[in-house]
PDB file of C-alpha atoms in Angstrom:
ATOM      1  CA  UNK A 283      28.904  39.632 -63.275  1.00 30.00           C
ATOM      2  CA  UNK A 284      30.697  37.350 -65.715  1.00 32.00           C
ATOM      3  CA  UNK A 285      29.020  34.794 -67.913  1.00 28.00           C
ATOM      4  CA  UNK A 286      29.310  31.324 -66.492  1.00 34.00           C
ATOM      5  CA  UNK A 287      28.829  27.897 -68.054  1.00 33.00           C
ATOM      6  CA  UNK A 288      28.341  24.621 -66.240  1.00 35.00           C
ATOM      7  CA  UNK A 289      27.839  20.917 -66.887  1.00 34.00           C
ATOM      8  CA  UNK A 290      24.303  20.966 -65.482  1.00 34.00           C
ATOM      9  CA  UNK A 291      21.853  23.292 -67.189  1.00 36.00           C
ATOM     10  CA  UNK A 292      18.352  24.662 -67.022  1.00 35.00           C
ATOM     11  CA  UNK A 293      17.071  23.556 -70.409  1.00 40.00           C
ATOM     12  CA  UNK A 294      14.102  25.713 -71.093  1.00 39.00           C
ATOM     13  CA  UNK A 295      13.792  29.016 -69.239  1.00 37.00           C
ATOM     14  CA  UNK A 296      10.274  30.261 -68.707  1.00 37.00           C
ATOM     15  CA  UNK A 297       8.889  26.716 -68.686  1.00 41.00           C
ATOM     16  CA  UNK A 298       9.248  23.894 -66.193  1.00 42.00           C
ATOM     17  CA  UNK A 299      12.437  24.019 -64.060  1.00 39.00           C
ATOM     18  CA  UNK A 300      14.020  20.952 -65.733  1.00 49.00           C
ATOM     19  CA  UNK A 301      17.657  20.252 -64.783  1.00 60.00           C
ATOM     20  CA  UNK A 302      19.479  17.623 -66.830  1.00 68.00           C
ATOM     21  CA  UNK A 303      23.134  16.640 -66.772  1.00 64.00           C
ATOM     22  CA  UNK A 304      25.108  15.893 -69.916  1.00 62.00           C
ATOM     23  CA  UNK A 305      24.814  12.145 -69.190  1.00 61.00           C
ATOM     24  CA  UNK A 306      21.034  12.344 -68.772  1.00 71.00           C
ATOM     25  CA  UNK A 307      20.771  14.273 -72.023  1.00 74.00           C
ATOM     26  CA  UNK A 308      22.679  11.561 -73.904  1.00 70.00           C
ATOM     27  CA  UNK A 309      20.760   8.758 -72.213  1.00 73.00           C
ATOM     28  CA  UNK A 310      17.399  10.212 -73.208  1.00 81.00           C
ATOM     29  CA  UNK A 311      18.495  10.434 -76.850  1.00 75.00           C
ATOM     30  CA  UNK A 312      19.813   6.844 -76.818  1.00 70.00           C
ATOM     31  CA  UNK A 313      16.583   5.517 -75.263  1.00 75.00           C
ATOM     32  CA  UNK A 314      14.545   7.339 -77.898  1.00 79.00           C
ATOM     33  CA  UNK A 315      16.709   5.928 -80.703  1.00 69.00           C
ATOM     34  CA  UNK A 316      16.237   2.441 -79.241  1.00 68.00           C
ATOM     35  CA  UNK A 317      12.504   2.866 -79.669  1.00 75.00           C
ATOM     36  CA  UNK A 318      11.444   3.451 -76.049  1.00 80.00           C
ATOM     37  CA  UNK A 319       8.157   5.430 -75.926  1.00 87.00           C
ATOM     38  CA  UNK A 320       8.430   9.141 -75.059  1.00 88.00           C
ATOM     39  CA  UNK A 321       5.829   8.713 -72.314  1.00 89.00           C
ATOM     40  CA  UNK A 322       7.933   6.046 -70.598  1.00 86.00           C
ATOM     41  CA  UNK A 323      11.143   8.118 -70.877  1.00 86.00           C
ATOM     42  CA  UNK A 324       9.377  11.123 -69.367  1.00 86.00           C
ATOM     43  CA  UNK A 325       8.105   9.012 -66.454  1.00 86.00           C
ATOM     44  CA  UNK A 326      11.559   7.539 -65.738  1.00 81.00           C
ATOM     45  CA  UNK A 327      13.266  10.940 -65.665  1.00 80.00           C
ATOM     46  CA  UNK A 328      10.402  12.797 -64.014  1.00 81.00           C
ATOM     47  CA  UNK A 329      10.092  15.332 -66.827  1.00 85.00           C
ATOM     48  CA  UNK A 330       7.369  16.264 -69.284  1.00 86.00           C
ATOM     49  CA  UNK A 331       6.882  14.605 -72.658  1.00 87.00           C
ATOM     50  CA  UNK A 332       7.501  17.967 -74.357  1.00 87.00           C
ATOM     51  CA  UNK A 333      10.902  18.164 -72.685  1.00 85.00           C
ATOM     52  CA  UNK A 334      11.782  14.694 -73.950  1.00 86.00           C
ATOM     53  CA  UNK A 335      10.744  15.697 -77.481  1.00 87.00           C
ATOM     54  CA  UNK A 336      12.950  18.828 -77.299  1.00 84.00           C
ATOM     55  CA  UNK A 337      15.950  16.766 -76.143  1.00 82.00           C
ATOM     56  CA  UNK A 338      15.400  14.296 -78.959  1.00 82.00           C
ATOM     57  CA  UNK A 339      15.156  17.055 -81.569  1.00 81.00           C
ATOM     58  CA  UNK A 340      18.387  18.726 -80.438  1.00 73.00           C
ATOM     59  CA  UNK A 341      21.598  16.970 -81.346  1.00 55.00           C
ATOM     60  CA  UNK A 342      23.634  18.969 -78.816  1.00 53.00           C
ATOM     61  CA  UNK A 343      22.658  20.383 -75.468  1.00 54.00           C
ATOM     62  CA  UNK A 344      22.434  24.162 -75.363  1.00 55.00           C
ATOM     63  CA  UNK A 345      24.272  25.428 -72.280  1.00 49.00           C
ATOM     64  CA  UNK A 346      22.683  27.858 -69.893  1.00 42.00           C
ATOM     65  CA  UNK A 347      24.415  31.223 -69.978  1.00 41.00           C
ATOM     66  CA  UNK A 348      23.769  33.407 -66.959  1.00 42.00           C
ATOM     67  CA  UNK A 349      22.615  36.869 -67.901  1.00 42.00           C
ATOM     68  CA  UNK A 350      25.013  39.722 -67.193  1.00 39.00           C
ATOM     69  CA  UNK A 351      23.534  42.423 -64.984  1.00 40.00           C
ATOM     70  CA  UNK A 352      23.719  45.763 -66.743  1.00 45.00           C
ATOM     71  CA  UNK A 353      25.242  48.531 -64.654  1.00 49.00           C
ATOM     72  CA  UNK A 354      22.660  50.835 -63.095  1.00 61.00           C
ATOM     73  CA  UNK A 355      22.295  54.408 -64.300  1.00 69.00           C
ATOM     74  CA  UNK A 356      23.351  55.714 -60.880  1.00 74.00           C
ATOM     75  CA  UNK A 357      26.362  53.434 -60.339  1.00 71.00           C
ATOM     76  CA  UNK A 358      28.945  55.830 -61.750  1.00 77.00           C
ATOM     77  CA  UNK A 359      27.580  58.701 -59.661  1.00 80.00           C
ATOM     78  CA  UNK A 360      27.573  56.976 -56.268  1.00 75.00           C
ATOM     79  CA  UNK A 361      30.891  58.493 -55.097  1.00 76.00           C
ATOM     80  CA  UNK A 362      29.472  61.968 -55.763  1.00 81.00           C
ATOM     81  CA  UNK A 363      26.111  61.110 -54.229  1.00 79.00           C
ATOM     82  CA  UNK A 364      27.533  59.668 -51.009  1.00 74.00           C
ATOM     83  CA  UNK A 365      29.784  62.704 -50.547  1.00 74.00           C
ATOM     84  CA  UNK A 366      27.273  65.373 -51.519  1.00 82.00           C
ATOM     85  CA  UNK A 367      24.083  64.051 -49.860  1.00 82.00           C
ATOM     86  CA  UNK A 368      24.937  65.102 -46.255  1.00 78.00           C
ATOM     87  CA  UNK A 369      26.066  68.535 -47.488  1.00 79.00           C
ATOM     88  CA  UNK A 370      22.585  69.313 -48.853  1.00 85.00           C
ATOM     89  CA  UNK A 371      20.725  67.606 -46.006  1.00 82.00           C
ATOM     90  CA  UNK A 372      19.800  64.661 -48.264  1.00 84.00           C
ATOM     91  CA  UNK A 373      17.612  66.878 -50.439  1.00 89.00           C
ATOM     92  CA  UNK A 374      16.692  64.638 -53.379  1.00 88.00           C
ATOM     93  CA  UNK A 375      15.597  67.575 -55.550  1.00 90.00           C
ATOM     94  CA  UNK A 376      18.963  69.315 -55.271  1.00 90.00           C
ATOM     95  CA  UNK A 377      20.881  66.083 -55.770  1.00 90.00           C
ATOM     96  CA  UNK A 378      18.815  65.148 -58.817  1.00 91.00           C
ATOM     97  CA  UNK A 379      19.405  68.583 -60.387  1.00 92.00           C
ATOM     98  CA  UNK A 380      23.153  68.399 -59.765  1.00 92.00           C
ATOM     99  CA  UNK A 381      23.329  64.861 -61.132  1.00 90.00           C
ATOM    100  CA  UNK A 382      21.522  65.941 -64.301  1.00 90.00           C
ATOM    101  CA  UNK A 383      24.213  68.609 -64.739  1.00 91.00           C
ATOM    102  CA  UNK A 384      26.735  65.753 -64.669  1.00 89.00           C
ATOM    103  CA  UNK A 385      24.906  63.932 -67.498  1.00 87.00           C
ATOM    104  CA  UNK A 386      22.919  61.545 -65.275  1.00 87.00           C
ATOM    105  CA  UNK A 387      20.109  60.118 -67.428  1.00 85.00           C
ATOM    106  CA  UNK A 388      18.086  58.270 -64.792  1.00 84.00           C
ATOM    107  CA  UNK A 389      14.921  59.341 -63.012  1.00 85.00           C
ATOM    108  CA  UNK A 390      14.235  61.307 -59.842  1.00 88.00           C
ATOM    109  CA  UNK A 391      12.779  58.277 -58.028  1.00 85.00           C
ATOM    110  CA  UNK A 392      16.060  56.357 -58.426  1.00 83.00           C
ATOM    111  CA  UNK A 393      17.943  59.161 -56.688  1.00 85.00           C
ATOM    112  CA  UNK A 394      15.306  59.452 -53.985  1.00 84.00           C
ATOM    113  CA  UNK A 395      15.397  55.721 -53.261  1.00 81.00           C
ATOM    114  CA  UNK A 396      19.205  55.710 -53.155  1.00 79.00           C
ATOM    115  CA  UNK A 397      19.528  58.451 -50.544  1.00 79.00           C
ATOM    116  CA  UNK A 398      16.748  57.171 -48.258  1.00 78.00           C
ATOM    117  CA  UNK A 399      18.967  54.613 -46.447  1.00 72.00           C
ATOM    118  CA  UNK A 400      21.790  57.172 -46.321  1.00 74.00           C
ATOM    119  CA  UNK A 401      19.554  59.674 -44.547  1.00 77.00           C
ATOM    120  CA  UNK A 402      18.266  57.002 -42.172  1.00 72.00           C
ATOM    121  CA  UNK A 403      21.787  55.878 -41.284  1.00 68.00           C
ATOM    122  CA  UNK A 404      22.904  59.474 -40.728  1.00 70.00           C
ATOM    123  CA  UNK A 405      20.015  60.032 -38.323  1.00 69.00           C
ATOM    124  CA  UNK A 406      20.824  56.802 -36.490  1.00 64.00           C
ATOM    125  CA  UNK A 407      24.456  57.877 -36.135  1.00 63.00           C
ATOM    126  CA  UNK A 408      23.370  61.175 -34.619  1.00 61.00           C
ATOM    127  CA  UNK A 409      20.993  59.479 -32.193  1.00 58.00           C
ATOM    128  CA  UNK A 410      23.671  56.983 -31.143  1.00 54.00           C
ATOM    129  CA  UNK A 411      26.189  59.626 -30.126  1.00 54.00           C
ATOM    130  CA  UNK A 412      26.554  59.297 -26.342  1.00 53.00           C
ATOM    131  CA  UNK A 413      28.252  62.247 -24.713  1.00 53.00           C
ATOM    132  CA  UNK A 414      31.665  61.456 -23.269  1.00 56.00           C
ATOM    133  CA  UNK A 415      32.773  64.265 -20.962  1.00 63.00           C
ATOM    134  CA  UNK A 416      36.027  65.890 -22.080  1.00 71.00           C
ATOM    135  CA  UNK A 417      37.256  69.494 -22.150  1.00 77.00           C
ATOM    136  CA  UNK A 418      36.467  71.488 -25.313  1.00 80.00           C
ATOM    137  CA  UNK A 419      38.800  70.642 -28.173  1.00 77.00           C
ATOM    138  CA  UNK A 420      40.453  67.799 -26.307  1.00 80.00           C
ATOM    139  CA  UNK A 421      38.989  64.605 -27.728  1.00 83.00           C
ATOM    140  CA  UNK A 422      36.967  63.140 -30.622  1.00 86.00           C
ATOM    141  CA  UNK A 423      35.850  59.631 -31.507  1.00 85.00           C
ATOM    142  CA  UNK A 424      35.917  58.017 -34.945  1.00 85.00           C
ATOM    143  CA  UNK A 425      33.891  54.995 -36.129  1.00 83.00           C
ATOM    144  CA  UNK A 426      32.975  53.242 -39.360  1.00 83.00           C
ATOM    145  CA  UNK A 427      29.400  52.245 -40.158  1.00 79.00           C
ATOM    146  CA  UNK A 428      27.661  50.910 -43.247  1.00 78.00           C
ATOM    147  CA  UNK A 429      24.324  50.938 -45.033  1.00 75.00           C
ATOM    148  CA  UNK A 430      22.780  49.056 -47.960  1.00 76.00           C
ATOM    149  CA  UNK A 431      21.677  51.179 -50.920  1.00 72.00           C
ATOM    150  CA  UNK A 432      19.441  49.800 -53.677  1.00 69.00           C
ATOM    151  CA  UNK A 433      20.416  50.703 -57.235  1.00 63.00           C
ATOM    152  CA  UNK A 434      17.835  49.309 -59.614  1.00 61.00           C
ATOM    153  CA  UNK A 435      17.693  45.617 -58.752  1.00 66.00           C
ATOM    154  CA  UNK A 436      21.101  45.528 -57.065  1.00 70.00           C
ATOM    155  CA  UNK A 437      22.153  46.374 -53.519  1.00 76.00           C
ATOM    156  CA  UNK A 438      25.542  47.854 -52.657  1.00 79.00           C
ATOM    157  CA  UNK A 439      27.037  48.450 -49.225  1.00 82.00           C
ATOM    158  CA  UNK A 440      28.071  52.047 -48.596  1.00 82.00           C
ATOM    159  CA  UNK A 441      30.649  52.798 -45.899  1.00 86.00           C
ATOM    160  CA  UNK A 442      30.053  55.589 -43.370  1.00 84.00           C
ATOM    161  CA  UNK A 443      32.828  57.611 -41.724  1.00 87.00           C
ATOM    162  CA  UNK A 444      31.689  59.195 -38.443  1.00 86.00           C
ATOM    163  CA  UNK A 445      33.718  61.630 -36.308  1.00 86.00           C
ATOM    164  CA  UNK A 446      32.127  62.955 -33.106  1.00 84.00           C
ATOM    165  CA  UNK A 447      33.502  65.715 -30.857  1.00 84.00           C
ATOM    166  CA  UNK A 448      33.567  64.643 -27.209  1.00 80.00           C
ATOM    167  CA  UNK A 449      32.507  67.927 -25.622  1.00 77.00           C
ATOM    168  CA  UNK A 450      29.866  69.333 -27.992  1.00 77.00           C
ATOM    169  CA  UNK A 451      28.726  66.072 -29.616  1.00 74.00           C
ATOM    170  CA  UNK A 452      29.043  67.803 -33.000  1.00 79.00           C
ATOM    171  CA  UNK A 453      29.146  65.108 -35.645  1.00 81.00           C
ATOM    172  CA  UNK A 454      30.686  64.841 -39.094  1.00 84.00           C
ATOM    173  CA  UNK A 455      29.437  62.053 -41.383  1.00 83.00           C
ATOM    174  CA  UNK A 456      30.801  61.131 -44.808  1.00 85.00           C
ATOM    175  CA  UNK A 457      29.622  58.300 -47.051  1.00 83.00           C
ATOM    176  CA  UNK A 458      32.277  56.443 -49.033  1.00 85.00           C
ATOM    177  CA  UNK A 459      32.620  53.348 -51.204  1.00 85.00           C
ATOM    178  CA  UNK A 460      35.395  51.728 -49.125  1.00 88.00           C
ATOM    179  CA  UNK A 461      37.361  51.889 -45.856  1.00 88.00           C
ATOM    180  CA  UNK A 462      40.826  51.957 -47.393  1.00 89.00           C
ATOM    181  CA  UNK A 463      43.576  54.069 -45.839  1.00 89.00           C
ATOM    182  CA  UNK A 464      43.587  56.823 -48.525  1.00 91.00           C
ATOM    183  CA  UNK A 465      39.820  57.160 -48.060  1.00 91.00           C
ATOM    184  CA  UNK A 466      40.204  57.259 -44.271  1.00 90.00           C
ATOM    185  CA  UNK A 467      42.823  60.027 -44.463  1.00 89.00           C
ATOM    186  CA  UNK A 468      40.702  62.042 -46.908  1.00 90.00           C
ATOM    187  CA  UNK A 469      37.691  61.744 -44.581  1.00 90.00           C
ATOM    188  CA  UNK A 470      39.780  63.053 -41.684  1.00 89.00           C
ATOM    189  CA  UNK A 471      40.952  66.023 -43.737  1.00 88.00           C
ATOM    190  CA  UNK A 472      37.385  66.807 -44.797  1.00 88.00           C
ATOM    191  CA  UNK A 473      36.191  66.531 -41.185  1.00 88.00           C
ATOM    192  CA  UNK A 474      38.923  68.866 -39.910  1.00 88.00           C
ATOM    193  CA  UNK A 475      37.990  71.449 -42.538  1.00 87.00           C
ATOM    194  CA  UNK A 476      34.306  71.097 -41.686  1.00 84.00           C
ATOM    195  CA  UNK A 477      34.931  71.542 -37.935  1.00 86.00           C
ATOM    196  CA  UNK A 478      37.396  74.355 -38.588  1.00 86.00           C
ATOM    197  CA  UNK A 479      40.127  72.600 -36.615  1.00 84.00           C
ATOM    198  CA  UNK A 480      40.932  69.375 -34.805  1.00 81.00           C
ATOM    199  CA  UNK A 481      41.082  67.922 -31.338  1.00 83.00           C
ATOM    200  CA  UNK A 482      44.226  66.977 -29.420  1.00 80.00           C
ATOM    201  CA  UNK A 483      43.267  63.288 -29.372  1.00 83.00           C
ATOM    202  CA  UNK A 484      41.077  60.975 -31.425  1.00 84.00           C
ATOM    203  CA  UNK A 485      39.780  57.629 -30.147  1.00 82.00           C
ATOM    204  CA  UNK A 486      39.656  54.688 -32.558  1.00 81.00           C
ATOM    205  CA  UNK A 487      38.063  51.269 -32.352  1.00 76.00           C
ATOM    206  CA  UNK A 488      41.003  49.215 -33.665  1.00 72.00           C
ATOM    207  CA  UNK A 489      40.226  49.543 -37.409  1.00 76.00           C
ATOM    208  CA  UNK A 490      42.555  47.287 -39.389  1.00 79.00           C
ATOM    209  CA  UNK A 491      43.582  50.181 -41.621  1.00 81.00           C
ATOM    210  CA  UNK A 492      45.070  51.944 -38.561  1.00 81.00           C
ATOM    211  CA  UNK A 493      46.179  49.030 -36.348  1.00 79.00           C
ATOM    212  CA  UNK A 494      48.381  46.377 -37.916  1.00 80.00           C
ATOM    213  CA  UNK A 495      48.519  42.845 -36.470  1.00 74.00           C
ATOM    214  CA  UNK A 496      45.493  43.485 -34.272  1.00 69.00           C
ATOM    215  CA  UNK A 497      45.096  41.275 -31.216  1.00 69.00           C
ATOM    216  CA  UNK A 498      48.740  40.220 -31.153  1.00 73.00           C
ATOM    217  CA  UNK A 499      51.849  41.310 -29.301  1.00 73.00           C
ATOM    218  CA  UNK A 500      53.077  42.842 -32.579  1.00 74.00           C
ATOM    219  CA  UNK A 501      50.106  45.224 -32.788  1.00 73.00           C
ATOM    220  CA  UNK A 502      51.194  48.681 -33.921  1.00 77.00           C
ATOM    221  CA  UNK A 503      49.929  51.743 -35.716  1.00 76.00           C
ATOM    222  CA  UNK A 504      50.036  51.827 -39.478  1.00 80.00           C
ATOM    223  CA  UNK A 505      53.172  53.880 -40.229  1.00 84.00           C
ATOM    224  CA  UNK A 506      51.467  55.803 -43.036  1.00 85.00           C
ATOM    225  CA  UNK A 507      48.589  56.861 -40.804  1.00 82.00           C
ATOM    226  CA  UNK A 508      50.994  57.668 -37.968  1.00 78.00           C
ATOM    227  CA  UNK A 509      52.979  59.924 -40.305  1.00 79.00           C
ATOM    228  CA  UNK A 510      49.750  61.593 -41.396  1.00 80.00           C
ATOM    229  CA  UNK A 511      48.885  62.413 -37.785  1.00 76.00           C
ATOM    230  CA  UNK A 512      52.343  63.821 -37.119  1.00 70.00           C
ATOM    231  CA  UNK A 513      52.639  65.745 -40.385  1.00 59.00           C
ATOM    232  CA  UNK A 514      51.758  69.210 -41.546  1.00 46.00           C
ATOM    233  CA  UNK A 515      48.225  68.083 -42.405  1.00 48.00           C
ATOM    234  CA  UNK A 516      47.394  67.721 -38.724  1.00 51.00           C
ATOM    235  CA  UNK A 517      49.251  70.560 -36.982  1.00 46.00           C
ATOM    236  CA  UNK A 518      49.128  70.672 -33.200  1.00 44.00           C
ATOM    237  CA  UNK A 519      47.894  67.099 -32.761  1.00 46.00           C
ATOM    238  CA  UNK A 520      49.118  65.569 -29.508  1.00 42.00           C
ATOM    239  CA  UNK A 521      48.723  62.095 -30.956  1.00 48.00           C
ATOM    240  CA  UNK A 522      45.975  59.534 -31.118  1.00 49.00           C
ATOM    241  CA  UNK A 523      44.614  56.837 -28.821  1.00 45.00           C
ATOM    242  CA  UNK A 524      43.576  53.407 -30.055  1.00 44.00           C
ATOM    243  CA  UNK A 525      41.139  51.587 -27.790  1.00 46.00           C
ATOM    244  CA  UNK A 526      39.244  48.321 -27.871  1.00 45.00           C
ATOM    245  CA  UNK A 527      35.410  48.483 -27.983  1.00 40.00           C
ATOM    246  CA  UNK A 528      34.963  47.545 -24.333  1.00 39.00           C
ATOM    247  CA  UNK A 529      37.139  50.457 -23.243  1.00 41.00           C
ATOM    248  CA  UNK A 530      34.861  53.092 -24.693  1.00 41.00           C
TER     249      UNK A 530
END
């Protein structure tokens, strides 16, 4: 978060929440120089007499500078944490030990609190998987989800890649920091390795990274993703099907 300065400022932090503009600041000083009593000035502006005295003593108004939030100890390790957590069944002890090996200097409770919403979201994704009857190896369904993770005093939104096999309901879940196309392709590759293969078709819910110009007559597949599905990375794929939510 960048430092910001404005024309209206909170004069004295930790005390009364007094907000004075530059004009009010100057007017108070002029009234005091003209001999108007501090008590009367305070009454007219609705502020305390101590605040008036502080304005009078200061020749120039001190601007309010917003504090910069320091990055959390776990911030730099979130990509590792979101990828590794499902692989170790969200075991905070294992994750904490592995993070310490990567020079993480925070505490165990921070790690435990960070993976709690990830575990909850993973369980919700599993429970939400409704079986759609297809032959073995024929079809899978991909969706994006998200979850809020608290890091210190800040919350960040983690993205969740979910790929479900239509016949067995086997599910692959990967947590990421974004939904960009390179991330999407990497998640697919990881899922295919985890399943030990791939289905002939995959259903999608019109994600904008895959479908360009959604909802228009010019709607088409992203050429890069289409090439990925037809390339050596996805051998034997019969193609992919893009459906709207109501068609699922």
